[in-house]
Coordinates of C-alpha atoms and ligand atoms in Angstrom, one line a residue:
M1 CA -112.1 0.1 -35.1
N2 CA -114.4 1.9 -32.6
K3 CA -115.7 0.3 -29.6
I4 CA -119.3 1.4 -28.7
L5 CA -121.3 0.7 -25.7
I6 CA -125.0 1.0 -25.8
C7 CA -127.1 1.0 -22.6
I8 CA -130.3 -0.9 -22.8
E9 CA -132.6 0.2 -20.1
A10 CA -135.1 -1.9 -18.1
G11 CA -138.6 -1.4 -19.5
N12 CA -137.6 0.4 -22.7
T13 CA -135.7 -2.3 -24.5
K14 CA -137.3 -1.5 -27.9
Y15 CA -135.4 1.8 -28.1
Y16 CA -132.0 -0.1 -28.4
K17 CA -132.6 -0.2 -32.1
D18 CA -132.1 3.5 -32.4
L19 CA -128.8 3.1 -30.6
I20 CA -127.7 0.4 -33.0
N21 CA -128.6 2.7 -35.9
I22 CA -126.6 5.5 -34.5
S23 CA -123.7 3.1 -33.8
N24 CA -123.8 2.0 -37.4
K25 CA -123.7 5.7 -38.5
I26 CA -120.8 6.4 -36.4
D27 CA -118.8 3.4 -37.8
K28 CA -120.2 0.4 -39.7
N29 CA -117.3 -1.7 -38.6
S30 CA -117.5 -0.7 -34.9
E31 CA -117.6 -3.3 -32.2
I32 CA -121.0 -2.9 -30.5
W33 CA -121.3 -3.8 -26.8
A34 CA -124.6 -3.7 -25.0
V35 CA -125.2 -3.7 -21.3
V36 CA -128.8 -4.7 -20.3
F37 CA -130.4 -4.6 -16.9
S38 CA -133.7 -6.4 -17.9
E39 CA -134.3 -10.1 -17.9
G40 CA -136.1 -12.3 -20.5
I41 CA -135.1 -10.4 -23.6
D42 CA -134.4 -12.1 -26.8
F43 CA -131.5 -10.5 -28.7
E44 CA -131.3 -12.8 -31.6
N45 CA -130.1 -11.1 -34.7
C46 CA -129.8 -7.9 -32.9
D47 CA -126.7 -6.6 -34.6
I48 CA -124.8 -6.4 -31.4
D49 CA -121.4 -8.1 -30.9
K50 CA -121.4 -8.6 -27.2
I51 CA -124.1 -8.3 -24.6
I52 CA -123.5 -8.1 -20.9
K53 CA -126.7 -9.2 -19.0
V54 CA -126.6 -7.8 -15.5
K55 CA -128.6 -9.5 -12.9
C56 CA -129.6 -7.1 -10.1
L57 CA -132.4 -6.2 -7.8
Q58 CA -135.4 -4.9 -9.6
S59 CA -135.1 -1.5 -7.8
D60 CA -131.4 -1.2 -9.0
R61 CA -132.5 -1.4 -12.6
Y62 CA -133.7 2.1 -12.1
N63 CA -131.0 3.3 -9.7
N64 CA -128.9 5.8 -11.5
K65 CA -126.0 5.5 -9.0
V66 CA -125.8 1.8 -9.2
I67 CA -125.9 1.8 -12.9
A68 CA -123.4 4.6 -13.4
E69 CA -121.0 2.8 -11.1
Y70 CA -121.4 -0.4 -13.1
I71 CA -120.9 1.3 -16.5
K72 CA -117.8 3.0 -15.1
K73 CA -116.5 -0.4 -14.0
I74 CA -116.9 -2.0 -17.5
H75 CA -115.6 1.1 -19.2
N76 CA -112.4 1.1 -17.2
K77 CA -111.9 -2.5 -18.4
E78 CA -113.0 -2.2 -22.0
N79 CA -112.2 1.5 -22.8
F80 CA -115.1 2.4 -25.1
D81 CA -114.9 5.1 -27.7
Y82 CA -118.6 5.9 -27.5
V83 CA -121.2 5.4 -24.7
L84 CA -124.9 5.7 -25.9
F85 CA -128.2 6.0 -24.0
S86 CA -131.7 6.5 -25.0
A87 CA -133.0 9.9 -24.2
T88 CA -135.9 8.5 -22.2
V89 CA -136.7 9.7 -18.6
L90 CA -134.4 7.1 -17.1
G91 CA -131.7 7.6 -19.7
R92 CA -131.7 11.4 -19.1
M93 CA -131.2 10.6 -15.4
I94 CA -128.5 8.1 -15.8
A95 CA -126.4 9.5 -18.7
P96 CA -125.2 12.7 -16.9
R97 CA -124.2 10.7 -13.8
V98 CA -122.2 8.3 -16.1
A99 CA -120.6 11.3 -17.9
M100 CA -119.6 12.6 -14.5
E101 CA -118.1 9.2 -13.5
L102 CA -116.3 8.9 -16.8
K103 CA -115.1 12.6 -16.7
T104 CA -116.4 13.3 -20.1
G105 CA -119.1 15.5 -21.7
L106 CA -122.6 14.5 -22.8
C107 CA -124.6 15.5 -25.8
A108 CA -128.2 15.0 -24.9
D109 CA -131.1 14.3 -27.3
V110 CA -129.2 13.5 -30.3
T111 CA -131.4 13.1 -33.4
E112 CA -128.8 12.5 -36.1
I113 CA -125.2 11.8 -36.7
E114 CA -123.2 13.4 -39.5
K115 CA -119.6 13.1 -40.5
N116 CA -117.2 16.0 -41.0
G117 CA -113.9 14.5 -42.2
E118 CA -112.7 12.4 -39.3
D119 CA -115.1 14.1 -36.9
I120 CA -118.4 12.6 -35.8
V121 CA -121.0 15.5 -35.5
M122 CA -123.9 15.0 -33.1
V123 CA -127.0 16.9 -34.2
R124 CA -129.5 17.9 -31.7
P125 CA -132.4 20.4 -31.5
A126 CA -131.7 23.7 -29.7
F127 CA -133.8 26.7 -28.7
E128 CA -137.0 24.7 -28.5
G129 CA -136.4 23.1 -31.8
K130 CA -136.0 26.3 -33.8
L131 CA -132.4 25.5 -34.6
Y132 CA -130.2 22.4 -34.8
A133 CA -126.9 22.4 -33.1
S134 CA -124.0 20.4 -34.5
I135 CA -121.7 19.2 -31.7
I136 CA -118.3 17.7 -31.8
C137 CA -116.8 16.1 -28.8
D138 CA -113.0 15.8 -28.7
K139 CA -112.9 13.8 -25.5
K140 CA -113.2 10.0 -25.3
P141 CA -115.5 8.4 -24.6
V142 CA -118.0 10.4 -26.6
M143 CA -121.3 10.2 -24.7
M144 CA -124.7 10.9 -26.1
S145 CA -128.4 10.2 -25.3
V146 CA -130.4 9.5 -28.4
R147 CA -134.0 10.5 -28.9
P148 CA -136.1 7.4 -29.2
M149 CA -138.0 6.5 -32.4
M150 CA -136.1 8.9 -34.6
F151 CA -135.5 6.5 -37.4
K152 CA -137.6 4.8 -39.9
E153 CA -137.8 1.0 -39.7
D154 CA -135.9 0.4 -42.9
E155 CA -133.0 2.5 -41.7
K156 CA -132.4 0.0 -39.0
F157 CA -130.2 -3.0 -38.7
C158 CA -127.8 -4.9 -40.9
N159 CA -128.7 -8.1 -39.0
T160 CA -125.2 -9.3 -39.6
R161 CA -124.0 -10.1 -36.1
T162 CA -125.1 -12.5 -33.4
A163 CA -124.3 -11.5 -30.0
K164 CA -122.0 -13.3 -27.6
I165 CA -123.8 -13.1 -24.2
Y166 CA -121.9 -12.6 -20.9
E167 CA -123.6 -12.7 -17.5
D168 CA -122.7 -10.5 -14.6
S169 CA -124.4 -9.3 -11.4
I170 CA -124.5 -6.3 -9.1
T171 CA -124.8 -6.9 -5.5
S172 CA -126.1 -3.8 -3.8
K173 CA -127.8 -3.4 -0.5
G174 CA -130.8 -2.1 -2.4
S175 CA -131.6 1.3 -3.6
V176 CA -133.3 2.6 -0.5
V177 CA -131.6 2.2 2.9
I178 CA -133.2 4.0 5.7
K179 CA -130.5 5.1 8.0
D180 CA -132.3 7.8 9.9
K181 CA -135.6 9.6 9.7
Y182 CA -135.2 12.7 7.8
K183 CA -135.8 15.8 9.7
K184 CA -136.5 18.8 7.6
P185 CA -133.9 21.5 8.3
K186 CA -135.5 24.5 10.1
S187 CA -135.5 27.7 8.4
K188 CA -133.8 30.4 10.4
D189 CA -135.6 33.3 8.9
I190 CA -139.1 33.5 10.1
R191 CA -140.0 35.1 6.7
T192 CA -139.4 31.7 4.9
S193 CA -140.8 29.5 7.5
D194 CA -143.9 27.4 6.6
I195 CA -145.1 27.1 10.2
L196 CA -144.8 29.9 12.9
V197 CA -145.6 29.4 16.5
S198 CA -145.9 33.0 17.7
G199 CA -146.1 34.3 21.2
G200 CA -147.3 37.5 22.8
S201 CA -147.5 39.0 26.3
G202 CA -150.1 36.4 27.2
I203 CA -147.4 33.7 27.3
K204 CA -144.6 35.8 28.8
N205 CA -143.9 33.5 31.8
Q206 CA -143.4 30.4 29.8
F207 CA -142.2 31.6 26.5
E208 CA -139.7 28.7 26.2
K209 CA -142.6 26.3 25.8
L210 CA -143.1 27.7 22.3
Y211 CA -139.9 26.1 21.2
T212 CA -141.0 22.6 22.1
L213 CA -144.2 23.1 20.1
A214 CA -142.3 24.6 17.1
D215 CA -140.0 21.7 17.2
N216 CA -142.8 19.2 17.2
L217 CA -144.4 21.0 14.2
E218 CA -141.1 21.5 12.5
G219 CA -141.7 25.2 12.4
N220 CA -140.1 28.3 13.9
V221 CA -140.9 30.7 16.8
S222 CA -141.8 34.3 16.3
A223 CA -143.2 37.0 18.7
S224 CA -145.0 40.2 19.1
R225 CA -143.1 43.3 19.9
W226 CA -144.2 43.2 23.5
L227 CA -141.9 40.3 24.2
V228 CA -139.1 41.9 22.2
D229 CA -139.2 45.2 23.9
R230 CA -139.0 43.5 27.3
G231 CA -135.9 41.4 26.3
Y232 CA -137.6 38.0 26.3
V233 CA -136.6 37.4 22.7
K234 CA -134.4 38.9 19.9
R235 CA -135.9 41.5 17.5
D236 CA -135.2 39.3 14.4
I237 CA -138.2 37.1 15.2
Q238 CA -140.6 40.1 15.7
V239 CA -143.7 40.0 13.5
G240 CA -145.3 43.3 12.5
Q241 CA -145.0 46.8 11.3
S242 CA -141.6 47.4 12.9
G243 CA -140.7 43.7 12.5
K244 CA -141.1 41.3 9.7
V245 CA -143.9 40.4 7.3
V246 CA -144.3 36.7 7.4
S247 CA -146.0 34.2 5.0
P248 CA -146.3 30.8 6.6
K249 CA -148.9 28.2 5.7
L250 CA -149.8 28.1 9.4
Y251 CA -149.4 30.9 12.1
I252 CA -150.4 30.0 15.6
A253 CA -150.8 33.2 17.7
L254 CA -150.5 32.4 21.4
G255 CA -151.4 35.2 23.8
I256 CA -151.3 37.8 21.1
H257 CA -153.8 40.6 21.1
G258 CA -153.7 41.4 17.3
T259 CA -153.1 45.2 17.2
S260 CA -152.9 46.7 13.8
Q261 CA -149.1 47.0 14.1
H262 CA -148.8 43.2 14.6
V263 CA -151.5 42.1 12.1
V264 CA -149.8 44.1 9.3
G265 CA -147.1 41.5 9.5
L266 CA -149.6 38.7 8.8
K267 CA -150.6 39.8 5.4
N268 CA -149.6 36.6 3.7
V269 CA -150.4 34.0 6.3
Q270 CA -152.5 31.2 4.8
H271 CA -154.1 29.7 8.0
L272 CA -154.3 31.4 11.3
I273 CA -155.1 29.8 14.7
S274 CA -155.2 32.1 17.7
V275 CA -155.3 31.0 21.4
N276 CA -156.5 33.8 23.6
T277 CA -158.3 34.0 27.0
N278 CA -160.3 36.8 25.5
K279 CA -162.3 35.7 22.5
N280 CA -163.0 39.3 21.6
A281 CA -159.3 40.2 21.0
P282 CA -159.0 41.6 17.5
I283 CA -156.8 38.7 16.3
C284 CA -159.7 36.3 16.9
F285 CA -161.7 38.2 14.3
I286 CA -159.2 37.4 11.6
S287 CA -158.4 33.8 12.7
D288 CA -159.6 30.6 10.9
I289 CA -159.7 28.9 14.3
V290 CA -160.0 30.5 17.7
V291 CA -159.3 28.6 20.9
E292 CA -160.6 30.5 23.9
G293 CA -158.3 29.6 26.8
D294 CA -154.9 29.6 28.3
A295 CA -152.0 29.5 25.8
V296 CA -149.7 27.5 28.0
T297 CA -152.3 24.8 28.5
F298 CA -153.0 24.7 24.8
I299 CA -149.3 24.1 24.1
E300 CA -149.0 21.4 26.7
M301 CA -152.0 19.6 25.3
L302 CA -151.0 19.9 21.8
N303 CA -147.4 18.7 22.4
K304 CA -148.7 15.7 24.4
R305 CA -151.0 14.8 21.6
I306 CA -148.3 15.1 18.9
E307 CA -145.8 13.1 21.0
E308 CA -148.3 10.4 21.8
N309 CA -149.3 9.9 18.2
N310 CA -145.8 10.3 16.9
Y311 CA -147.1 12.8 14.3
N312 CA -143.8 14.5 14.0
C313 CA -141.0 12.8 12.0
Ligands
LIG1 C1 -144.9 52.5 15.9 C2 -145.2 51.2 16.5 C3 -144.8 50.0 16.0 C4 -145.1 48.8 16.4 N1 -144.7 47.7 15.7 C5 -145.1 46.5 16.3 C6 -144.7 45.3 15.6 O1 -144.0 45.3 14.6 N2 -145.1 44.1 16.1 C7 -145.9 44.0 17.2 O2 -146.2 42.9 17.6 N3 -146.2 45.1 17.9 C8 -145.8 46.3 17.5 N4 -146.2 47.4 18.1 C9 -146.8 47.3 19.5 C10 -148.3 46.9 19.4 O3 -149.0 48.1 19.3 C11 -148.7 46.2 20.7 O4 -148.3 47.0 21.8 C12 -148.1 44.8 20.8 O5 -148.2 44.1 19.6 C13 -148.9 44.0 21.9 O6 -148.3 42.8 22.0 P1 -149.2 41.6 22.6 O7 -150.3 41.4 21.7 O8 -148.2 40.4 22.7 O9 -149.6 42.0 24.1 P2 -150.9 42.5 24.6 O10 -151.5 43.7 23.9 O11 -150.6 42.7 26.1 O12 -152.0 41.4 24.4 C14 -151.9 40.1 25.1 C15 -153.0 39.3 24.6 O13 -152.9 38.0 25.3 C16 -154.1 37.6 25.8 N5 -153.8 36.7 27.0 C17 -153.4 37.1 28.2 N6 -153.1 36.0 29.0 C18 -153.3 35.0 28.2 C19 -153.1 33.6 28.4 N7 -152.7 33.1 29.6 N8 -153.5 32.8 27.4 C20 -153.9 33.3 26.2 N9 -154.0 34.6 25.9 C21 -153.7 35.4 27.0 C22 -154.8 38.8 26.1 O14 -156.3 38.6 26.2 C23 -154.4 39.7 25.0 O15 -155.3 39.7 24.0 C24 -145.9 48.7 17.6 C25 -146.4 49.9 18.2 C26 -146.0 51.0 17.7 C27 -146.5 52.3 18.4

C-alpha cells in the first residue's frame, strides 16, 4: 500500500481536492496523509486518512525553508512513497526545496496520471503546451506539483474516509530576522557600476575624498586621464576614449573639464551632475545639474548631509 503525503498550503486549501484526486489515481488503496498549515479548516469527509495540523507563525506558513524542513522531518518518520503539492505560486516555491531536502526529483505542473504496468506516469505540458511529456520517477519519494483545477467536480472524491487529526507546531524565530543591514556589494568594474563619483585635475589634491562620497552613495570612483597620467589613480578606473565607456545611472563629475576624449566615455550615462569652478567648462553643457563651485567643498557638504540623515544603508 502506498503512503502519500499531500501538502495543503495556507490560503489555497481548496486545491487539495486535486491532490486527493491524483492520489486516488496513483493508488485507490493508498494511505493519504495531509499536512496543513492553515487554521479553521473543516476537513470532514475529505477522503484523507490522517491530517497533521501544524500551528506556526502566520509568516511561517509562507516560509519555504520552514515548511521544507518540517516536511523533511515527517517524511523521515513516516517514509512516504509520494509527496504532492499544488502547482500554485507558493507550491512552486516550496516543492523544489522539499525535493532538495528529500534528495529526490520533482515533476512540476502535473496535469494527469497514467499507469504503465507497475509504473506511475506523470503527464505534464512541455514546450509551451505544444507537447505532453510523460515522466516516470524511479526514486522514492516521488514528488510532483499538480496543476490546480485540472479535474471536473465529478472526478473528485470517494468520500469514504474520515481523517484522524493530529496537531503539531513549529517554533521558529520568525521568517525575517534582521541580523545586519545589507550593504550592496560594490561593483569593482566601473563599467557595471550604477553610481560613479569621478574626479579630474580640479580635485587632484584631495582625491581620496572621492572614496568617502562613493562609499556613502554605494558607488565607485572613476577618474579622468589627467589623474591617471600623473599616477594619482590606476588606469582601470579611467573613463574616456583611451579608458572605459561607462553606463551608470548617476555620474558625478568633480573638477573634470569635459574634453571630447573624456565625454566619449559617458555615452550611456543616465544622469550627469558636474561640479566645476568654471560654469563654462564643456562638461557643464551636457550635465543635468551643474554646481558652480569648489569640488572638495561640494563633497564635504554632501557627505555631511548624507551622514546626518543616515541616507546610506
Ligand atoms: C589620444 C588621447 C586620448 C585621451 N583619452 C582620454 C581619456 O580616455 N579620458 C580622459 O579623461 N582624457 C583623455 N585624454 C585627455 C584629455 O584630452 C584631457 O587632457 C583630460 O581629460 C583632462 O582632464 P581633466 O578634465 O581632469 O583636467 P583639466 O582639463 O585640467 O580640467 C580640470 C577642470 O576642473 C575645473 N576645476 C579646477 N579646480 C577646481 C575645483 N577646485 N573645483 C571644481 N572644479 C575645478 C576646471 O575649471 C576644469 O574645468 C586623451 C587625450 C588624448 C590626446
